[in-house]
PDB file of C-alpha atoms in Angstrom:
ATOM      1  CA  MET I   1      -0.284 -13.443  -3.435  1.00 95.00           C
ATOM      2  CA  LEU I   2      -2.173 -12.842  -0.237  1.00 98.00           C
ATOM      3  CA  LEU I   3      -3.125  -9.157  -0.094  1.00 98.00           C
ATOM      4  CA  PRO I   4      -4.355  -7.107   2.823  1.00 96.00           C
ATOM      5  CA  PRO I   5      -7.856  -5.671   2.459  1.00 96.00           C
ATOM      6  CA  SER I   6      -8.493  -1.926   2.630  1.00 94.00           C
ATOM      7  CA  GLU I   7     -10.630   0.205   4.890  1.00 93.00           C
ATOM      8  CA  THR I   8     -12.026   1.886   1.782  1.00 94.00           C
ATOM      9  CA  LYS I   9     -14.197  -0.149  -0.527  1.00 97.00           C
ATOM     10  CA  ARG I  10     -15.936   0.590  -3.783  1.00 96.00           C
ATOM     11  CA  GLY I  11     -19.703   0.853  -3.358  1.00 96.00           C
ATOM     12  CA  GLY I  12     -22.450  -0.761  -5.371  1.00 95.00           C
ATOM     13  CA  GLY I  13     -21.953  -3.678  -7.699  1.00 97.00           C
ATOM     14  CA  ASP I  14     -23.741  -5.686 -10.353  1.00 96.00           C
ATOM     15  CA  GLY I  15     -23.618  -9.093  -8.719  1.00 97.00           C
ATOM     16  CA  PRO I  16     -26.390 -10.837  -6.752  1.00 98.00           C
ATOM     17  CA  PRO I  17     -26.552 -10.514  -2.950  1.00 98.00           C
ATOM     18  CA  LEU I  18     -24.005 -12.382  -0.869  1.00 98.00           C
ATOM     19  CA  ARG I  19     -24.203 -16.183  -0.961  1.00 97.00           C
ATOM     20  CA  VAL I  20     -21.874 -17.348   1.784  1.00 98.00           C
ATOM     21  CA  ASP I  21     -22.267 -21.026   0.886  1.00 96.00           C
ATOM     22  CA  GLU I  22     -20.940 -20.312  -2.625  1.00 96.00           C
ATOM     23  CA  LEU I  23     -17.661 -18.740  -1.395  1.00 98.00           C
ATOM     24  CA  GLY I  24     -14.516 -20.830  -1.434  1.00 95.00           C
ATOM     25  CA  SER I  25     -12.939 -22.326   1.696  1.00 97.00           C
ATOM     26  CA  PRO I  26     -16.221 -23.765   3.101  1.00 97.00           C
ATOM     27  CA  ALA I  27     -14.505 -24.519   6.404  1.00 98.00           C
ATOM     28  CA  LEU I  28     -14.748 -20.807   7.081  1.00 98.00           C
ATOM     29  CA  ALA I  29     -18.501 -20.566   6.488  1.00 98.00           C
ATOM     30  CA  ALA I  30     -19.632 -20.921  10.107  1.00 98.00           C
ATOM     31  CA  LEU I  31     -17.538 -18.001  11.334  1.00 98.00           C
ATOM     32  CA  ARG I  32     -18.439 -15.953   8.254  1.00 98.00           C
ATOM     33  CA  TYR I  33     -22.132 -16.412   9.048  1.00 98.00           C
ATOM     34  CA  ALA I  34     -21.585 -15.586  12.705  1.00 98.00           C
ATOM     35  CA  LEU I  35     -19.716 -12.376  11.963  1.00 98.00           C
ATOM     36  CA  ILE I  36     -22.265 -11.254   9.375  1.00 98.00           C
ATOM     37  CA  ASP I  37     -25.109 -11.829  11.817  1.00 98.00           C
ATOM     38  CA  GLU I  38     -23.248  -9.887  14.502  1.00 98.00           C
ATOM     39  CA  LEU I  39     -22.540  -6.932  12.216  1.00 98.00           C
ATOM     40  CA  VAL I  40     -26.104  -6.776  10.922  1.00 98.00           C
ATOM     41  CA  ALA I  41     -27.446  -6.812  14.485  1.00 98.00           C
ATOM     42  CA  LEU I  42     -24.868  -4.271  15.684  1.00 98.00           C
ATOM     43  CA  ALA I  43     -25.857  -1.892  12.893  1.00 98.00           C
ATOM     44  CA  ALA I  44     -29.148  -1.283  14.712  1.00 98.00           C
ATOM     45  CA  ASP I  45     -27.156   0.540  17.415  1.00 98.00           C
ATOM     46  CA  PRO I  46     -25.074   3.244  15.680  1.00 97.00           C
ATOM     47  CA  GLU I  47     -23.212   4.297  18.817  1.00 97.00           C
ATOM     48  CA  ALA I  48     -22.175   0.719  19.627  1.00 98.00           C
ATOM     49  CA  SER I  49     -21.192   0.243  15.981  1.00 98.00           C
ATOM     50  CA  ARG I  50     -18.969   3.316  16.043  1.00 98.00           C
ATOM     51  CA  ARG I  51     -17.200   2.062  19.147  1.00 97.00           C
ATOM     52  CA  ALA I  52     -16.718  -1.446  17.772  1.00 98.00           C
ATOM     53  CA  LEU I  53     -15.567  -0.360  14.344  1.00 97.00           C
ATOM     54  CA  GLY I  54     -13.485   2.616  15.442  1.00 96.00           C
ATOM     55  CA  ILE I  55     -15.338   5.156  13.286  1.00 97.00           C
ATOM     56  CA  SER I  56     -17.005   8.521  13.822  1.00 97.00           C
ATOM     57  CA  ALA I  57     -20.534   9.700  13.172  1.00 96.00           C
ATOM     58  CA  LYS I  58     -19.321  11.146   9.871  1.00 97.00           C
ATOM     59  CA  GLN I  59     -18.768   7.540   8.754  1.00 97.00           C
ATOM     60  CA  ASP I  60     -22.251   6.239   9.517  1.00 97.00           C
ATOM     61  CA  ALA I  61     -22.574   5.187   5.881  1.00 97.00           C
ATOM     62  CA  GLU I  62     -20.250   2.308   6.845  1.00 98.00           C
ATOM     63  CA  ILE I  63     -22.817   1.159   9.411  1.00 98.00           C
ATOM     64  CA  ALA I  64     -25.502   1.257   6.724  1.00 98.00           C
ATOM     65  CA  ARG I  65     -23.320  -0.988   4.589  1.00 98.00           C
ATOM     66  CA  ASN I  66     -23.126  -3.529   7.431  1.00 98.00           C
ATOM     67  CA  ALA I  67     -26.878  -3.403   7.884  1.00 98.00           C
ATOM     68  CA  ALA I  68     -27.311  -4.355   4.219  1.00 98.00           C
ATOM     69  CA  LEU I  69     -24.736  -7.138   4.107  1.00 98.00           C
ATOM     70  CA  LEU I  70     -27.265  -9.804   3.112  1.00 97.00           C
ATOM     71  CA  THR I  71     -29.125  -7.729   0.543  1.00 98.00           C
ATOM     72  CA  ALA I  72     -26.545  -5.420  -1.079  1.00 98.00           C
ATOM     73  CA  PRO I  73     -25.138  -6.107  -4.576  1.00 98.00           C
ATOM     74  CA  THR I  74     -21.746  -7.692  -4.825  1.00 98.00           C
ATOM     75  CA  LEU I  75     -18.501  -7.177  -6.740  1.00 98.00           C
ATOM     76  CA  PRO I  76     -15.496  -9.475  -7.161  1.00 98.00           C
ATOM     77  CA  ALA I  77     -13.282  -9.024  -4.117  1.00 98.00           C
ATOM     78  CA  ILE I  78     -10.329  -7.737  -6.147  1.00 97.00           C
ATOM     79  CA  ASP I  79     -12.576  -4.999  -7.562  1.00 97.00           C
ATOM     80  CA  ARG I  80     -14.256  -4.165  -4.234  1.00 98.00           C
ATOM     81  CA  TYR I  81     -11.131  -3.031  -2.382  1.00 98.00           C
ATOM     82  CA  THR I  82      -9.636   0.392  -3.108  1.00 96.00           C
ATOM     83  CA  GLY I  83      -6.791   2.529  -1.803  1.00 94.00           C
ATOM     84  CA  VAL I  84      -3.045   2.880  -2.282  1.00 94.00           C
ATOM     85  CA  LEU I  85      -2.117  -0.778  -2.725  1.00 96.00           C
ATOM     86  CA  TYR I  86      -4.992  -1.470  -5.086  1.00 97.00           C
ATOM     87  CA  ASP I  87      -4.234   1.695  -7.093  1.00 96.00           C
ATOM     88  CA  ALA I  88      -0.673   0.457  -7.626  1.00 96.00           C
ATOM     89  CA  LEU I  89      -1.893  -3.028  -8.462  1.00 97.00           C
ATOM     90  CA  ASP I  90      -4.319  -1.484 -10.992  1.00 97.00           C
ATOM     91  CA  ILE I  91      -6.122  -4.735 -11.778  1.00 96.00           C
ATOM     92  CA  GLY I  92      -8.553  -2.948 -14.073  1.00 95.00           C
ATOM     93  CA  SER I  93      -5.803  -2.056 -16.557  1.00 97.00           C
ATOM     94  CA  LEU I  94      -4.834  -5.696 -17.200  1.00 97.00           C
ATOM     95  CA  ARG I  95      -6.091  -7.484 -20.268  1.00 96.00           C
ATOM     96  CA  GLY I  96      -6.088 -10.959 -21.723  1.00 97.00           C
ATOM     97  CA  ALA I  97      -3.703 -13.555 -20.323  1.00 96.00           C
ATOM     98  CA  ALA I  98      -2.179 -11.091 -17.823  1.00 96.00           C
ATOM     99  CA  ALA I  99      -5.609 -10.370 -16.338  1.00 97.00           C
ATOM    100  CA  ALA I 100      -6.412 -14.082 -16.136  1.00 97.00           C
ATOM    101  CA  ARG I 101      -3.116 -14.870 -14.408  1.00 97.00           C
ATOM    102  CA  ALA I 102      -3.646 -12.033 -11.898  1.00 97.00           C
ATOM    103  CA  ARG I 103      -7.174 -13.111 -11.000  1.00 96.00           C
ATOM    104  CA  ALA I 104      -6.028 -16.713 -10.545  1.00 96.00           C
ATOM    105  CA  ARG I 105      -3.084 -15.781  -8.338  1.00 97.00           C
ATOM    106  CA  LEU I 106      -4.461 -13.036  -6.090  1.00 98.00           C
ATOM    107  CA  ALA I 107      -6.337 -13.474  -2.828  1.00 98.00           C
ATOM    108  CA  VAL I 108      -7.311 -11.141  -0.007  1.00 98.00           C
ATOM    109  CA  GLY I 109      -7.157 -11.676   3.748  1.00 98.00           C
ATOM    110  CA  SER I 110     -10.389 -10.322   5.235  1.00 98.00           C
ATOM    111  CA  ALA I 111     -11.550  -9.723   8.803  1.00 98.00           C
ATOM    112  CA  LEU I 112     -15.100 -10.653   7.746  1.00 98.00           C
ATOM    113  CA  PHE I 113     -14.512 -13.489   5.283  1.00 98.00           C
ATOM    114  CA  GLY I 114     -11.101 -14.835   6.319  1.00 98.00           C
ATOM    115  CA  LEU I 115      -9.843 -15.631   2.821  1.00 98.00           C
ATOM    116  CA  LEU I 116     -11.208 -14.462  -0.500  1.00 98.00           C
ATOM    117  CA  ARG I 117     -10.064 -15.432  -3.963  1.00 97.00           C
ATOM    118  CA  ALA I 118      -9.885 -12.498  -6.364  1.00 98.00           C
ATOM    119  CA  ASP I 119     -13.165 -13.175  -8.189  1.00 97.00           C
ATOM    120  CA  GLU I 120     -15.305 -14.190  -5.204  1.00 98.00           C
ATOM    121  CA  PRO I 121     -18.248 -11.757  -4.995  1.00 98.00           C
ATOM    122  CA  VAL I 122     -18.740  -9.754  -1.813  1.00 98.00           C
ATOM    123  CA  PRO I 123     -20.692  -6.661  -0.725  1.00 98.00           C
ATOM    124  CA  ALA I 124     -19.171  -3.525   0.715  1.00 98.00           C
ATOM    125  CA  TYR I 125     -18.695  -3.762   4.471  1.00 98.00           C
ATOM    126  CA  ARG I 126     -16.803  -2.335   7.429  1.00 98.00           C
ATOM    127  CA  LEU I 127     -14.808  -4.605   9.719  1.00 98.00           C
ATOM    128  CA  SER I 128     -11.057  -4.450  10.268  1.00 97.00           C
ATOM    129  CA  ALA I 129      -8.747  -6.866  11.979  1.00 98.00           C
ATOM    130  CA  THR I 130      -8.558  -4.610  15.057  1.00 97.00           C
ATOM    131  CA  SER I 131     -12.312  -4.087  15.394  1.00 97.00           C
ATOM    132  CA  LYS I 132     -13.726  -5.139  18.776  1.00 96.00           C
ATOM    133  CA  LEU I 133     -17.188  -6.623  18.566  1.00 97.00           C
ATOM    134  CA  PRO I 134     -19.016  -6.244  21.909  1.00 96.00           C
ATOM    135  CA  GLY I 135     -18.917  -9.246  24.182  1.00 96.00           C
ATOM    136  CA  ARG I 136     -16.792 -11.292  21.793  1.00 97.00           C
ATOM    137  CA  PRO I 137     -13.149 -12.413  21.761  1.00 98.00           C
ATOM    138  CA  SER I 138     -10.774 -10.626  19.425  1.00 98.00           C
ATOM    139  CA  LEU I 139     -11.071 -11.384  15.720  1.00 98.00           C
ATOM    140  CA  ALA I 140      -7.586 -12.916  15.783  1.00 98.00           C
ATOM    141  CA  ALA I 141      -8.634 -15.319  18.524  1.00 98.00           C
ATOM    142  CA  ARG I 142     -11.758 -16.295  16.582  1.00 98.00           C
ATOM    143  CA  TRP I 143     -10.162 -16.595  13.148  1.00 98.00           C
ATOM    144  CA  ARG I 144      -6.853 -18.303  13.957  1.00 98.00           C
ATOM    145  CA  PRO I 145      -8.204 -21.791  14.755  1.00 98.00           C
ATOM    146  CA  VAL I 146     -10.263 -22.045  11.576  1.00 98.00           C
ATOM    147  CA  LEU I 147      -8.228 -19.924   9.165  1.00 98.00           C
ATOM    148  CA  GLU I 148      -4.769 -21.352   9.787  1.00 98.00           C
ATOM    149  CA  PRO I 149      -5.674 -24.907   8.645  1.00 98.00           C
ATOM    150  CA  VAL I 150      -7.125 -23.472   5.430  1.00 98.00           C
ATOM    151  CA  LEU I 151      -4.018 -21.374   4.808  1.00 98.00           C
ATOM    152  CA  ALA I 152      -1.818 -24.369   5.506  1.00 97.00           C
ATOM    153  CA  GLU I 153      -3.607 -26.335   2.804  1.00 96.00           C
ATOM    154  CA  VAL I 154      -3.080 -23.473   0.356  1.00 95.00           C
ATOM    155  CA  ALA I 155       0.616 -23.371   1.237  1.00 95.00           C
ATOM    156  CA  VAL I 156       0.980 -27.098   0.477  1.00 92.00           C
ATOM    157  CA  ALA I 157      -0.318 -26.571  -3.059  1.00 90.00           C
ATOM    158  CA  ASP I 158       1.245 -23.173  -3.879  1.00 92.00           C
ATOM    159  CA  LEU I 159       3.975 -20.802  -2.823  1.00 96.00           C
ATOM    160  CA  VAL I 160       2.317 -17.970  -0.851  1.00 98.00           C
ATOM    161  CA  VAL I 161       3.676 -14.433  -0.931  1.00 98.00           C
ATOM    162  CA  ASP I 162       2.102 -12.830   2.153  1.00 98.00           C
ATOM    163  CA  LEU I 163       1.728  -9.071   1.756  1.00 97.00           C
ATOM    164  CA  ARG I 164      -0.654  -8.605   4.693  1.00 96.00           C
ATOM    165  CA  SER I 165       0.013  -6.133   7.497  1.00 92.00           C
ATOM    166  CA  GLY I 166       0.679  -7.418  11.004  1.00 93.00           C
ATOM    167  CA  SER I 167      -2.901  -7.194  12.254  1.00 96.00           C
ATOM    168  CA  TYR I 168      -4.196  -9.243   9.317  1.00 97.00           C
ATOM    169  CA  ALA I 169      -1.352 -11.744   9.496  1.00 97.00           C
ATOM    170  CA  ALA I 170      -2.382 -12.290  13.118  1.00 97.00           C
ATOM    171  CA  LEU I 171      -5.740 -13.674  11.910  1.00 98.00           C
ATOM    172  CA  GLY I 172      -3.873 -16.698  10.539  1.00 98.00           C
ATOM    173  CA  GLN I 173      -0.241 -17.425   9.822  1.00 97.00           C
ATOM    174  CA  VAL I 174       0.850 -19.111   6.583  1.00 97.00           C
ATOM    175  CA  PRO I 175       3.591 -21.726   6.964  1.00 93.00           C
ATOM    176  CA  ASP I 176       6.675 -21.149   4.779  1.00 94.00           C
ATOM    177  CA  ALA I 177       5.207 -18.002   3.203  1.00 97.00           C
ATOM    178  CA  VAL I 178       7.434 -15.432   1.588  1.00 98.00           C
ATOM    179  CA  ARG I 179       7.048 -12.246   3.614  1.00 97.00           C
ATOM    180  CA  VAL I 180       7.821  -8.750   2.444  1.00 96.00           C
ATOM    181  CA  ASP I 181       8.906  -5.568   4.256  1.00 94.00           C
ATOM    182  CA  VAL I 182       9.551  -2.163   2.740  1.00 95.00           C
ATOM    183  CA  LEU I 183      12.353   0.034   4.076  1.00 95.00           C
ATOM    184  CA  ALA I 184      13.432   3.558   3.069  1.00 94.00           C
ATOM    185  CA  GLU I 185      17.162   4.108   2.704  1.00 94.00           C
ATOM    186  CA  HIS I 186      18.462   7.566   3.590  1.00 94.00           C
ATOM    187  CA  PRO I 187      21.547   9.207   2.020  1.00 94.00           C
ATOM    188  CA  ASP I 188      23.568   8.410   5.167  1.00 95.00           C
ATOM    189  CA  GLY I 189      22.674   4.733   4.893  1.00 92.00           C
ATOM    190  CA  ARG I 190      20.088   4.683   7.651  1.00 94.00           C
ATOM    191  CA  ARG I 191      16.940   2.652   6.959  1.00 94.00           C
ATOM    192  CA  THR I 192      13.517   3.396   8.306  1.00 94.00           C
ATOM    193  CA  VAL I 193      10.142   1.754   7.980  1.00 90.00           C
ATOM    194  CA  VAL I 194       7.973   3.057   5.175  1.00 84.00           C
ATOM    195  CA  THR I 195       4.447   3.767   6.385  1.00 76.00           C
ATOM    196  CA  HIS I 196       1.899   5.145   3.891  1.00 72.00           C
ATOM    197  CA  PHE I 197       3.845   4.347   0.696  1.00 85.00           C
ATOM    198  CA  ASN I 198       4.565   0.832   1.963  1.00 90.00           C
ATOM    199  CA  LYS I 199       1.251  -0.106   0.391  1.00 93.00           C
ATOM    200  CA  ALA I 200       2.147   1.380  -2.976  1.00 95.00           C
ATOM    201  CA  HIS I 201       5.370  -0.613  -3.196  1.00 95.00           C
ATOM    202  CA  LYS I 202       3.579  -3.778  -2.185  1.00 96.00           C
ATOM    203  CA  GLY I 203       0.992  -3.054  -4.854  1.00 97.00           C
ATOM    204  CA  ARG I 204       3.726  -2.754  -7.464  1.00 97.00           C
ATOM    205  CA  LEU I 205       5.198  -6.044  -6.313  1.00 97.00           C
ATOM    206  CA  ALA I 206       1.830  -7.731  -6.407  1.00 97.00           C
ATOM    207  CA  ARG I 207       1.292  -6.543  -9.965  1.00 98.00           C
ATOM    208  CA  ALA I 208       4.673  -7.849 -11.087  1.00 97.00           C
ATOM    209  CA  LEU I 209       4.096 -11.252  -9.487  1.00 97.00           C
ATOM    210  CA  ALA I 210       0.480 -11.493 -10.580  1.00 96.00           C
ATOM    211  CA  THR I 211       1.278 -10.927 -14.259  1.00 96.00           C
ATOM    212  CA  THR I 212       4.641 -12.671 -14.750  1.00 97.00           C
ATOM    213  CA  ARG I 213       4.622 -15.595 -17.146  1.00 95.00           C
ATOM    214  CA  SER I 214       7.010 -17.467 -14.877  1.00 94.00           C
ATOM    215  CA  GLU I 215       5.857 -19.520 -11.887  1.00 93.00           C
ATOM    216  CA  PRO I 216       8.073 -18.517  -8.953  1.00 95.00           C
ATOM    217  CA  GLY I 217       8.608 -21.501  -6.683  1.00 95.00           C
ATOM    218  CA  ASP I 218      10.614 -19.927  -3.865  1.00 97.00           C
ATOM    219  CA  ALA I 219      11.689 -16.636  -2.370  1.00 98.00           C
ATOM    220  CA  ALA I 220      14.683 -16.331  -4.656  1.00 98.00           C
ATOM    221  CA  ALA I 221      12.437 -16.589  -7.717  1.00 98.00           C
ATOM    222  CA  VAL I 222      10.041 -14.013  -6.252  1.00 98.00           C
ATOM    223  CA  ALA I 223      12.965 -11.632  -5.700  1.00 98.00           C
ATOM    224  CA  ALA I 224      14.079 -12.186  -9.277  1.00 98.00           C
ATOM    225  CA  VAL I 225      10.641 -11.181 -10.609  1.00 98.00           C
ATOM    226  CA  ALA I 226      10.667  -8.052  -8.462  1.00 98.00           C
ATOM    227  CA  ARG I 227      14.109  -7.072  -9.725  1.00 98.00           C
ATOM    228  CA  ARG I 228      13.046  -7.508 -13.332  1.00 97.00           C
ATOM    229  CA  ALA I 229      10.230  -5.059 -12.515  1.00 96.00           C
ATOM    230  CA  GLY I 230      12.863  -2.490 -11.425  1.00 97.00           C
ATOM    231  CA  MET I 231      12.599  -3.000  -7.693  1.00 97.00           C
ATOM    232  CA  ARG I 232      15.577  -3.218  -5.356  1.00 97.00           C
ATOM    233  CA  VAL I 233      15.095  -6.327  -3.225  1.00 97.00           C
ATOM    234  CA  GLU I 234      17.196  -8.080  -0.628  1.00 97.00           C
ATOM    235  CA  ARG I 235      16.502 -11.608   0.557  1.00 98.00           C
ATOM    236  CA  ARG I 236      17.196 -13.468   3.787  1.00 97.00           C
ATOM    237  CA  GLY I 237      15.601 -16.878   3.641  1.00 97.00           C
ATOM    238  CA  ASN I 238      11.898 -16.378   3.059  1.00 97.00           C
ATOM    239  CA  GLU I 239      12.039 -12.730   4.115  1.00 97.00           C
ATOM    240  CA  LEU I 240      12.271 -10.107   1.362  1.00 97.00           C
ATOM    241  CA  THR I 241      13.057  -6.460   1.905  1.00 97.00           C
ATOM    242  CA  VAL I 242      12.131  -3.932  -0.752  1.00 97.00           C
ATOM    243  CA  VAL I 243      14.500  -0.987  -0.379  1.00 96.00           C
ATOM    244  CA  VAL I 244      13.359   2.417  -1.687  1.00 94.00           C
ATOM    245  CA  PRO I 245      14.954   5.891  -1.538  1.00 92.00           C
ATOM    246  CA  ALA I 246      13.896   7.924   1.485  1.00 87.00           C
TER     247      ALA I 246
END
């Protein structure tokens, strides 16, 4: 499962400072280093940082996090991210074989690191897919040429269920991925896009897929796992729609 990151991140950590060369997907290292250097340098100018990151002065602690990217303690990526999706996933409640399966199957799409496996250690940071670093092309334009070949290799070896939002999917498409939407069904049959709780339903789906003893090999098998978890799912090819009451 390829998860979106979250704007909110758990602080602190008990791991050593970031070691970019020890992260997976070494083909991404050059851009990771470049972005880290740019964020650290940008942090010296709070006003420019606020503009680039789309934050207010009340969030200047996020700028301090970027300034400390190379010295701050780390946490496994799956433990670093917080928020609605990660609350529903609730990785910390898993034990034994279920926890091992989840950590082996989960990955996160990141604007700073491109692709992170669940247990890869990272510091807290602030950079979203829509951030605009001064004097640089968009993050999508910078990531796509290097990230898409890496994601294509992953897709050859494993079925990918892509739960990322549109802005993160734009950083690099995954060929033949299973993609998931969440729609709310009203009493009159109308369906509308779910916004905030979209993430909660995707978190529930991620938990079901991460912990199942089966090894889903296609979209139909993914839908079957979701249904066993009590979710209403419709499938059209590789596109799944989770339907929830409005």
